Amino acid sequence: MESAIPAHLETPRARHKRVPDDYQPPYPSFVARYKPSVSRVVMAYFGVQHGGAAPAAMEALKELAGLFAMDGGPSHWDRASYRDQSGSENVVTVAYWDDLARFDTWFAQAREMWTGRQREGIGTFVEVLRPIVARHETLFSSPDRPEGVAVVAEGMSGEVQEHAYWGGMRDRIPLSQTDAMAPGGAPELICDGPRLRVVAHDNLCLIRSGQDWSDTEASERKLYLDDVEPVLREGMDFLRDDGLAIGCYANRYMQVLAADGSASEKSYGQSWWKSLAALERWAESHPTHVKIFGAAMKYLSTLGPSAKLRLYHEVTVAAADEQFFEYLNCHPKTGMLAAVETVST
Amino acid sequence: MESAIPAHLETPRARHKRVPDDYQPPYPSFVARYKPSVSRVVMAYFGVQHGGAAPAAMEALKELAGLFAMDGGPSHWDRASYRDQSGSENVVTVAYWDDLARFDTWFAQAREMWTGRQREGIGTFVEVLRPIVARHETLFSSPDRPEGVAVVAEGMSGEVQEHAYWGGMRDRIPLSQTDAMAPGGAPELICDGPRLRVVAHDNLCLIRSGQDWSDTEASERKLYLDDVEPVLREGMDFLRDDGLAIGCYANRYMQVLAADGSASEKSYGQSWWKSLAALERWAESHPTHVKIFGAAMKYLSTLGPSAKLRLYHEVTVAAADEQFFEYLNCHPKTGMLAAVETVST
């Protein structure tokens, strides 16, 4: 049993973790381990938005692949799609780096190509976090298939202690040893011609929470698709449509795409939160997530260790200067635009 | 909105509470408020145990009423019954004081009368906690009908902040401002002839958690009795039969008795725990309590503010010298006897 907080990020505590030192989690979980030399990770969500069949969308995705292939491009990326609340199709490509300098150099040009010029009939956006590793945590139900940011990590931990209790997410973030990570300020909109930027605030929180049912068979698959997925979808829809009142600025429930562009048997929810505390409160006590948690508990206790469903998440609490949001020709409920008042022009 | 911790028990914090200062609970709850001059409360569980119709049991209860009527007797008491895992009938009378000196004087004689002499065909026991008020908390869903220890309080608070999140129970206990309340040591048995005493350990935890459906009508009553109560009972049975592995020494799911001895429409679970942390873990993540929580959430969200069901609890984390357990002619799974190895003689 090891701590989710890597040894080199342990600091004298001003704040206690939520469980006693002899706490034993009831089942194993694992976290991504970066090389100690990695001080920051970068996660960038590149979106294409369109109303239906749009040749420009395919063109944009081809361009993006070209940008990724340039020097300084991401160490890993994956792609997913969803139809949002306005009926628009969105394809979001998430790219990861473990070297800020490489990213910064690359992004200066890539950004201009992506949100710096208009495309016929489509919108584009990019949402970037580049947290110090002390502001970030991951969790995996099994150690042998990294997803998302974990793909750029050196590997996986052994079994960690800080999970399977409410508050584990916070306790896995190294900064929680000394900082309550309270949010500061309100999101603001900056209009730069047609480019809309959102400047959020200190300790904005992002979660990407994924499901992979590709290994499930017969009865397990049916149980997931019939009993768990619809409840998960209901919760995701709630966050998308009514999240703002409880501190969720935006939520996307995404279907991961295979390399050939077809739907894979993986999904993830990606949501932006006013604070880690707001995310904690929803997860712990909102009826929509209590239902998700109950369905997952029932599923996992029915299947026991034989369950083939894979679950993971990554959570970041970003400082104000670790964030970048830019939207071009997207509707006003896209991503962090939903957190600010926009005037249609 | 006020803190559950009364102003005169606020201390400089060495430990943070789990929610930010601007946390707003989603519904109101209330706590008992003692006079600031009250430094300790006493809660004493007087039990009678028998195998069936036993005239000596009625006799013992009559005697107990006589003891209570003596000078120094309790400010409030209530009575409840249950059939335990061995098939024995148990009648437990819980008595409360807010003055330790009065209790001590009274108890010296009462104890000898209760567990100091054998009775034909029945067992008797007494379980006492006398915590400083900083080691104790209560919670009520409505402020107008005190139960248990709250009856000896001066009154009820206004709406308090520290509830409706996991960790609220701990945050309401004033000692949590400075102390993790970790358990110390293991329970030991002391045989004093036929009288068996259990000496537990520092930070032993007691919860009495009650339900009152006497005001519910028609459809609400049916919903409680059909959808909530069976799930609650299942969880209570789990704690009684299999609790030890997760730190629950003993659990009684009691039916409260009216003044005439008939069953009332109130119940409570009373359980002894190795630590507050063990109780927290069960409540937050054990499948049996997740089901209870889910059923209660569904019930309350169906009914909204019109719900007539009343819920309350009282929780104590007792220092080693604030505890007393004595059993005479009771079976080895009675109360805290279940936490120690007894040899039948």
CSV table of C-alpha atoms in Angstrom, one decimal, chain B residues 182 312 320:
chain,number,residue,atom,x,y,z
B,182,ALA,CA,-8.4,7.9,16.9
B,312,TYR,CA,-32.6,12.3,14.5
B,320,ALA,CA,-11.8,5.7,28.2
